[in-house]
Tab-separated table of C-alpha atoms in Angstrom:
chain	number	residue	atom	x	y	z
A	127	MET	CA	-9.701	44.988	4.191
A	128	PRO	CA	-5.965	44.470	3.960
A	129	ALA	CA	-4.112	46.445	1.341
A	130	THR	CA	-2.800	43.383	-0.408
A	131	THR	CA	-4.907	40.378	-1.259
A	132	VAL	CA	-4.287	37.437	1.015
A	133	ASN	CA	-5.570	33.929	0.728
A	134	ALA	CA	-8.056	33.375	3.490
A	135	THR	CA	-6.849	29.922	4.348
A	136	ARG	CA	-5.799	28.314	7.562
A	137	MET	CA	-2.338	27.664	6.147
A	138	GLU	CA	-1.844	31.313	5.287
A	139	LEU	CA	-3.012	32.253	8.756
A	140	THR	CA	-0.431	30.022	10.408
A	141	ARG	CA	2.254	31.379	8.119
A	142	ILE	CA	1.452	35.001	8.895
A	143	LYS	CA	1.240	34.277	12.591
A	144	THR	CA	4.761	32.834	12.582
A	145	ARG	CA	5.995	35.781	10.575
A	146	LEU	CA	4.399	38.194	13.002
A	147	LYS	CA	6.116	36.469	15.879
A	148	THR	CA	9.484	36.781	14.109
A	149	ALA	CA	8.795	40.398	13.245
A	150	VAL	CA	7.912	41.333	16.818
A	151	ARG	CA	11.038	39.645	18.081
A	152	GLY	CA	13.160	41.291	15.406
A	153	HIS	CA	11.642	44.636	16.239
A	154	LYS	CA	12.557	44.265	19.869
A	155	LEU	CA	16.120	43.237	19.044
A	156	LEU	CA	16.609	46.070	16.555
A	157	LYS	CA	15.229	48.546	19.037
A	158	ASP	CA	17.739	47.363	21.616
A	159	LYS	CA	20.496	47.624	19.033
A	160	ARG	CA	19.444	51.143	18.148
A	161	ASP	CA	19.392	52.256	21.760
A	162	GLU	CA	22.826	50.838	22.453
A	163	LEU	CA	24.227	52.332	19.241
A	164	MET	CA	22.857	55.718	20.258
A	165	LYS	CA	24.538	55.452	23.612
A	166	GLN	CA	27.887	54.603	22.052
A	167	PHE	CA	27.391	57.244	19.397
A	168	MET	CA	26.847	60.021	21.912
A	169	ASP	CA	30.135	59.199	23.628
A	170	VAL	CA	31.983	59.123	20.326
A	171	VAL	CA	30.461	62.393	19.159
A	172	ARG	CA	31.426	64.192	22.331
A	173	GLU	CA	34.991	62.982	21.955
A	174	ASN	CA	34.942	63.901	18.286
A	175	ARG	CA	34.004	67.462	19.146
A	176	THR	CA	36.739	67.962	21.696
A	177	MET	CA	39.300	66.288	19.442
A	178	ARG	CA	38.390	68.485	16.521
A	179	GLN	CA	38.628	71.593	18.607
A	180	GLN	CA	42.052	70.589	19.840
A	181	VAL	CA	43.342	69.653	16.407
A	182	GLU	CA	42.022	72.817	14.813
A	183	GLU	CA	43.695	74.925	17.459
A	184	SER	CA	47.032	73.170	17.197
A	185	LEU	CA	46.924	73.271	13.408
A	186	MET	CA	46.208	76.984	13.465
A	187	ARG	CA	49.226	77.433	15.685
A	188	ALA	CA	51.317	75.473	13.195
A	189	HIS	CA	49.943	77.478	10.289
A	190	SER	CA	50.735	80.780	11.883
A	191	ALA	CA	54.215	79.536	12.753
A	192	PHE	CA	54.698	78.666	9.094
A	193	THR	CA	53.489	82.083	8.069
A	194	VAL	CA	56.062	83.677	10.315
A	195	ALA	CA	58.754	81.373	8.982
A	196	SER	CA	57.875	82.104	5.378
A	197	ALA	CA	57.977	85.812	6.106
A	198	LEU	CA	61.511	85.481	7.393
A	199	MET	CA	62.814	83.233	4.658
A	200	SER	CA	62.677	83.424	0.928
A	201	PRO	CA	60.076	81.087	-0.539
A	202	GLU	CA	62.705	79.242	-2.574
A	203	ILE	CA	64.783	78.366	0.436
A	204	LEU	CA	61.714	77.454	2.445
A	205	GLU	CA	60.558	75.116	-0.276
A	206	GLN	CA	64.013	73.671	-0.693
A	207	SER	CA	64.312	73.003	3.013
A	208	ILE	CA	61.262	70.851	3.198
A	209	LEU	CA	61.526	69.288	-0.225
A	210	TYR	CA	62.974	65.993	0.919
A	211	PRO	CA	61.420	64.840	4.151
A	212	LYS	CA	63.442	62.800	6.563
A	213	GLN	CA	60.393	61.473	8.223
A	214	SER	CA	57.986	58.992	6.739
A	215	VAL	CA	54.841	57.502	8.140
A	216	ASP	CA	53.500	54.025	7.663
A	217	LEU	CA	49.892	53.678	8.553
A	218	ASP	CA	48.338	50.422	9.532
A	219	MET	CA	44.641	49.938	9.795
A	220	SER	CA	42.838	47.343	11.836
A	221	PHE	CA	39.160	47.100	12.597
A	222	GLU	CA	37.300	47.316	15.801
A	223	ASN	CA	33.817	45.998	16.189
A	224	VAL	CA	31.397	48.431	17.776
A	225	MET	CA	27.919	46.887	17.836
A	226	SER	CA	28.654	44.952	14.635
A	227	VAL	CA	29.907	48.073	12.899
A	228	ASN	CA	33.461	47.773	11.714
A	229	VAL	CA	35.260	50.956	12.590
A	230	PRO	CA	38.861	51.590	11.611
A	231	LYS	CA	41.637	51.777	14.115
A	232	TYR	CA	44.832	53.378	12.930
A	233	THR	CA	48.248	52.613	14.172
A	234	PHE	CA	51.184	54.386	12.664
A	235	GLU	CA	54.871	53.938	12.581
A	236	THR	CA	57.288	56.725	11.925
A	237	LYS	CA	60.681	56.182	10.497
A	238	ASN	CA	62.359	58.472	12.979
A	239	ASP	CA	61.143	58.021	16.468
A	240	ASN	CA	63.291	60.760	17.849
A	241	SER	CA	61.313	63.964	17.488
A	242	SER	CA	64.489	66.007	17.141
A	243	GLU	CA	65.444	64.197	13.972
A	244	ILE	CA	62.521	65.223	11.872
A	245	TYR	CA	64.059	68.432	10.535
A	246	PRO	CA	65.038	67.641	6.959
A	247	TYR	CA	67.382	70.587	6.573
A	248	GLY	CA	70.598	71.985	7.893
A	249	PHE	CA	70.213	74.732	10.428
A	250	ALA	CA	72.550	77.182	8.738
A	251	MET	CA	70.257	78.396	5.979
A	252	THR	CA	66.975	78.341	7.795
A	253	SER	CA	65.465	80.406	10.538
A	254	GLY	CA	64.536	79.143	13.933
A	255	GLU	CA	60.935	79.969	13.232
A	256	LEU	CA	60.791	77.175	10.696
A	257	ASP	CA	61.920	74.749	13.383
A	258	ASP	CA	59.070	75.959	15.565
A	259	ALA	CA	56.613	75.516	12.742
A	260	VAL	CA	57.756	72.001	11.992
A	261	LYS	CA	57.640	71.153	15.656
A	262	ALA	CA	54.121	72.531	16.006
A	263	LEU	CA	53.000	70.512	13.028
A	264	SER	CA	54.570	67.344	14.279
A	265	ASP	CA	52.892	67.869	17.650
A	266	ALA	CA	49.557	68.267	15.931
A	267	PHE	CA	49.982	65.134	13.897
A	268	GLU	CA	49.068	62.548	16.482
A	269	GLY	CA	45.890	64.423	17.263
A	270	MET	CA	45.087	64.552	13.566
A	271	LEU	CA	45.351	60.805	13.364
A	272	ARG	CA	43.124	60.285	16.380
A	273	LEU	CA	40.687	62.772	14.915
A	274	ALA	CA	40.599	60.838	11.648
A	275	GLN	CA	39.844	57.644	13.502
A	276	ILE	CA	37.140	59.071	15.675
A	277	GLU	CA	35.514	61.091	12.932
A	278	LYS	CA	35.280	58.063	10.674
A	279	THR	CA	33.833	56.095	13.575
A	280	THR	CA	31.211	58.791	14.066
A	281	GLN	CA	30.249	58.708	10.412
A	282	LEU	CA	30.034	54.933	10.221
A	283	LEU	CA	28.032	54.706	13.431
A	284	ALA	CA	25.695	57.413	12.186
A	285	GLU	CA	25.053	55.434	9.030
A	286	GLU	CA	24.338	52.287	11.012
A	287	ILE	CA	22.005	54.091	13.396
A	288	GLU	CA	20.118	55.581	10.481
A	289	LYS	CA	19.715	52.153	8.910
A	290	THR	CA	18.625	50.531	12.166
A	291	ARG	CA	16.222	53.362	12.888
A	292	ARG	CA	14.596	52.934	9.500
A	293	ARG	CA	14.232	49.226	10.035
A	294	VAL	CA	12.715	49.682	13.481
A	295	ASN	CA	10.229	52.190	12.122
A	296	ALA	CA	9.346	50.064	9.111
A	297	LEU	CA	8.626	47.111	11.362
A	298	GLU	CA	6.792	49.112	13.966
A	299	TYR	CA	4.593	51.246	11.752
A	300	VAL	CA	4.212	49.234	8.554
A	301	LYS	CA	5.059	45.564	8.726
A	302	ILE	CA	3.623	44.576	12.102
A	303	PRO	CA	0.304	46.459	11.718
A	304	GLU	CA	-0.071	45.032	8.230
A	305	MET	CA	0.369	41.493	9.471
A	306	GLN	CA	-2.002	42.052	12.360
A	307	GLU	CA	-4.564	43.369	9.922
A	308	ASN	CA	-4.084	40.339	7.699
A	309	ILE	CA	-4.504	37.978	10.610
A	310	LYS	CA	-7.691	39.734	11.636
A	311	TYR	CA	-8.994	39.603	8.085
A	312	ILE	CA	-8.289	35.903	7.686
A	313	THR	CA	-9.743	35.001	11.082
A	314	MET	CA	-12.908	36.901	10.290
A	315	LYS	CA	-13.154	35.363	6.870
A	316	LEU	CA	-12.662	31.854	8.261
A	317	ASP	CA	-15.234	32.439	10.998
A	318	GLU	CA	-17.639	33.706	8.397
A	319	ASN	CA	-17.073	30.600	6.284
A	320	GLU	CA	-17.690	28.395	9.288
A	321	ARG	CA	-20.922	30.158	10.139
A	322	SER	CA	-22.157	29.890	6.603
A	323	ALA	CA	-21.352	26.180	6.587
A	324	THR	CA	-23.338	25.713	9.803
A	325	ILE	CA	-26.279	27.609	8.397
A	326	ARG	CA	-26.166	25.592	5.247
A	327	LEU	CA	-26.228	22.372	7.227
A	328	MET	CA	-29.133	23.613	9.279
A	329	LYS	CA	-31.000	24.558	6.134
A	330	VAL	CA	-30.350	21.160	4.554
A	331	LYS	CA	-31.448	19.402	7.712
A	332	GLU	CA	-34.646	21.432	7.734
A	333	MET	CA	-35.338	20.544	4.143
A	334	ILE	CA	-34.692	16.844	4.699
A	335	LEU	CA	-36.839	16.918	7.786
A	336	ALA	CA	-39.675	18.635	5.948
A	337	GLN	CA	-39.455	16.071	3.216
A	338	ALA	CA	-39.491	13.210	5.731
A	339	ILE	CA	-42.511	14.668	7.502
A	340	GLU	CA	-44.308	15.089	4.223
A	341	GLN	CA	-43.576	11.497	3.272
A	342	GLN	CA	-44.710	10.266	6.649
A	343	GLN	CA	-47.884	12.283	6.387
A	344	ALA	CA	-48.566	10.917	2.941
A	345	GLN	CA	-47.989	7.397	4.220
A	346	ASP	CA	-50.266	7.996	7.186
A	347	ALA	CA	-52.993	9.362	4.937
A	348	LYS	CA	-52.675	6.374	2.679
A	349	ALA	CA	-52.890	3.978	5.609
A	350	LEU	CA	-55.983	5.742	6.941
A	351	GLN	CA	-57.661	5.560	3.580
A	352	GLU	CA	-56.921	1.857	3.368
A	353	MET	CA	-58.333	1.348	6.856
A	354	HIS	CA	-61.560	3.113	5.907
A	355	ALA	CA	-61.922	1.220	2.715
B	70	MET	CA	50.276	49.415	4.595
B	71	TYR	CA	48.338	52.550	3.932
B	72	SER	CA	49.381	56.092	3.240
B	73	ILE	CA	48.069	59.450	4.281
B	74	ALA	CA	47.422	62.252	1.819
B	75	VAL	CA	46.934	65.965	2.329
B	76	LEU	CA	44.989	67.941	-0.237
B	77	GLY	CA	44.733	71.698	-0.320
B	78	ASP	CA	46.276	74.926	-1.487
B	79	ARG	CA	50.032	74.961	-1.627
B	80	ASP	CA	50.704	77.182	1.355
B	81	SER	CA	48.432	75.255	3.670
B	82	VAL	CA	49.648	71.786	2.904
B	83	MET	CA	53.330	72.254	2.203
B	84	GLY	CA	54.328	71.869	5.812
B	85	PHE	CA	52.878	68.386	6.080
B	86	LYS	CA	55.560	67.170	3.786
B	87	VAL	CA	57.995	67.357	6.643
B	88	LEU	CA	55.971	64.772	8.528
B	89	GLY	CA	56.276	62.315	5.695
B	90	LEU	CA	52.705	62.644	4.499
B	91	HIS	CA	51.948	62.692	0.791
B	92	VAL	CA	51.142	66.214	-0.173
B	93	TYR	CA	48.992	67.130	-3.156
B	94	PRO	CA	48.865	70.878	-3.648
B	95	VAL	CA	45.992	71.856	-5.933
B	96	ASP	CA	44.854	75.264	-6.995
B	97	ASP	CA	41.633	74.880	-8.923
B	98	VAL	CA	38.573	72.923	-8.002
B	99	ASP	CA	38.484	70.644	-11.042
B	100	LYS	CA	41.997	69.498	-10.387
B	101	ALA	CA	41.140	68.935	-6.742
B	102	ARG	CA	38.116	66.867	-7.676
B	103	SER	CA	40.009	64.542	-9.964
B	104	THR	CA	42.882	64.270	-7.486
B	105	LEU	CA	40.491	63.381	-4.707
B	106	HIS	CA	38.909	60.585	-6.725
B	107	LYS	CA	42.290	59.325	-7.785
B	108	LEU	CA	43.520	59.255	-4.200
B	109	ALA	CA	40.384	57.517	-2.997
B	110	ARG	CA	40.996	54.714	-5.451
B	111	GLU	CA	44.562	54.349	-4.372
B	112	ASN	CA	45.929	53.071	-1.146
B	113	TYR	CA	45.109	56.031	1.049
B	114	ALA	CA	43.387	55.394	4.360
B	115	ILE	CA	43.170	59.029	5.383
B	116	ILE	CA	42.894	62.076	3.170
B	117	TYR	CA	43.090	65.427	4.879
B	118	VAL	CA	41.378	68.187	2.924
B	119	THR	CA	41.506	71.858	3.792
B	120	GLU	CA	38.161	73.390	4.614
B	121	GLN	CA	38.701	76.107	2.021
B	122	LEU	CA	38.804	73.430	-0.637
B	123	ALA	CA	36.111	71.294	0.919
B	124	VAL	CA	33.551	74.053	0.418
B	125	SER	CA	33.530	73.352	-3.299
B	126	LEU	CA	33.962	69.590	-3.006
B	127	GLU	CA	31.028	68.909	-0.729
B	128	ALA	CA	29.304	66.355	-2.954
B	129	GLU	CA	32.524	64.480	-3.639
B	130	ILE	CA	33.376	64.249	0.027
B	131	ALA	CA	29.878	63.095	0.931
B	132	ARG	CA	30.305	60.225	-1.492
B	133	TYR	CA	33.017	58.671	0.637
B	134	LYS	CA	31.264	59.223	3.931
B	135	ASP	CA	29.899	55.686	4.253
B	136	ASN	CA	33.005	53.923	2.998
B	137	VAL	CA	35.519	52.662	5.477
B	138	THR	CA	38.375	53.936	3.354
B	139	PRO	CA	39.284	56.626	2.745
B	140	ALA	CA	38.461	58.719	5.765
B	141	ILE	CA	38.229	62.250	4.447
B	142	ILE	CA	38.965	64.611	7.284
B	143	LEU	CA	38.669	68.371	7.031
B	144	ILE	CA	41.417	70.482	8.495
B	145	PRO	CA	41.607	74.249	8.701
B	146	GLY	CA	43.659	75.800	5.928
B	147	LYS	CA	46.011	78.694	6.244
B	148	GLU	CA	43.208	81.250	6.331
B	149	GLY	CA	41.729	79.698	9.414
B	150	SER	CA	38.862	77.447	10.276
B	151	LEU	CA	35.585	77.946	8.462
B	152	ASN	CA	33.836	75.823	11.055
B	153	ILE	CA	32.743	73.324	8.422
B	154	GLY	CA	34.314	70.447	10.290
B	155	MET	CA	32.351	71.271	13.404
B	156	SER	CA	29.084	71.761	11.608
B	157	ASN	CA	29.654	68.478	9.794
B	158	ILE	CA	29.720	66.725	13.152
B	159	SER	CA	26.385	68.323	13.974
B	160	ARG	CA	25.068	67.180	10.614
B	161	THR	CA	26.183	63.640	11.347
B	162	VAL	CA	24.389	63.745	14.691
B	163	GLU	CA	21.290	65.020	12.971
B	164	ARG	CA	21.485	62.242	10.450
B	165	ALA	CA	21.737	59.570	13.119
B	166	ILE	CA	19.302	60.828	15.700
B	167	GLY	CA	17.042	63.134	13.748
B	168	ALA	CA	17.876	66.248	15.719
B	169	ASP	CA	21.008	67.958	16.918
B	170	VAL	CA	20.839	67.084	20.570
B	171	LEU	CA	24.170	68.526	21.625
């Protein structure tokens, strides 16, 4: 018995059969999509890992450079030096389509292209260590941007894979078996109906035949009696 | 045009100001939480958050995981990397594939 009640009619059977066909096709397509997404995902994840490692290392270098700089300078002067940045960044975001997942692609524009013009302070009051720190940070920045892009891509792809995986499983283990069960149930029910109709006809024929024979016999008996009389 | 924000304790994020990023130094978690939500609503495509802060903002950061903007990216703070960023990648892999295959 199917879990839900279905009408055992020929129309319902045709409907479910078409749906099953669609479901099987959809299942195949989704499975292909999942496999390809996985493939892409693995590449992205590997890159994500290496990028993160690189960025973390370069940021740690920048942090320690800043620590050294702040040890050599008074905090007020340090803060004053970097209070008004010379550099500014404009970020532009476009989208790239990876297996129908929109992943962001960042492009950025800096106000000062020359990397030697990013120091927002005069060199008289500050120590050289601060220059190193700023340089280290500015070197790390491009990596940080790439990391942001790739990490977001990883997350979005992961979400899509999860969704696709769920759909594939729902079709494979729930929807398709359920429809097959329904088809089997309806076919059996229809066959059963057909058999019972045949039997009924046979029974009726038997009854009519018996009646006809009886009538004939009665007629024959009557005729015989008349002959003898 | 989008902007980039950096969220974290003062010492860790101050330097990013030089690069022209928008810096939001926060000290306590509640302030960080409200700042993060405020930034997410505004025109920020990327928000860098220090790992030290991210420890206590896990739920908030997870909320923006499936949105295209903002991308919330963890960076090591001044005290060093807590390896949360790396383990988050493993978690993402687990989420997608069902097991950490790398």
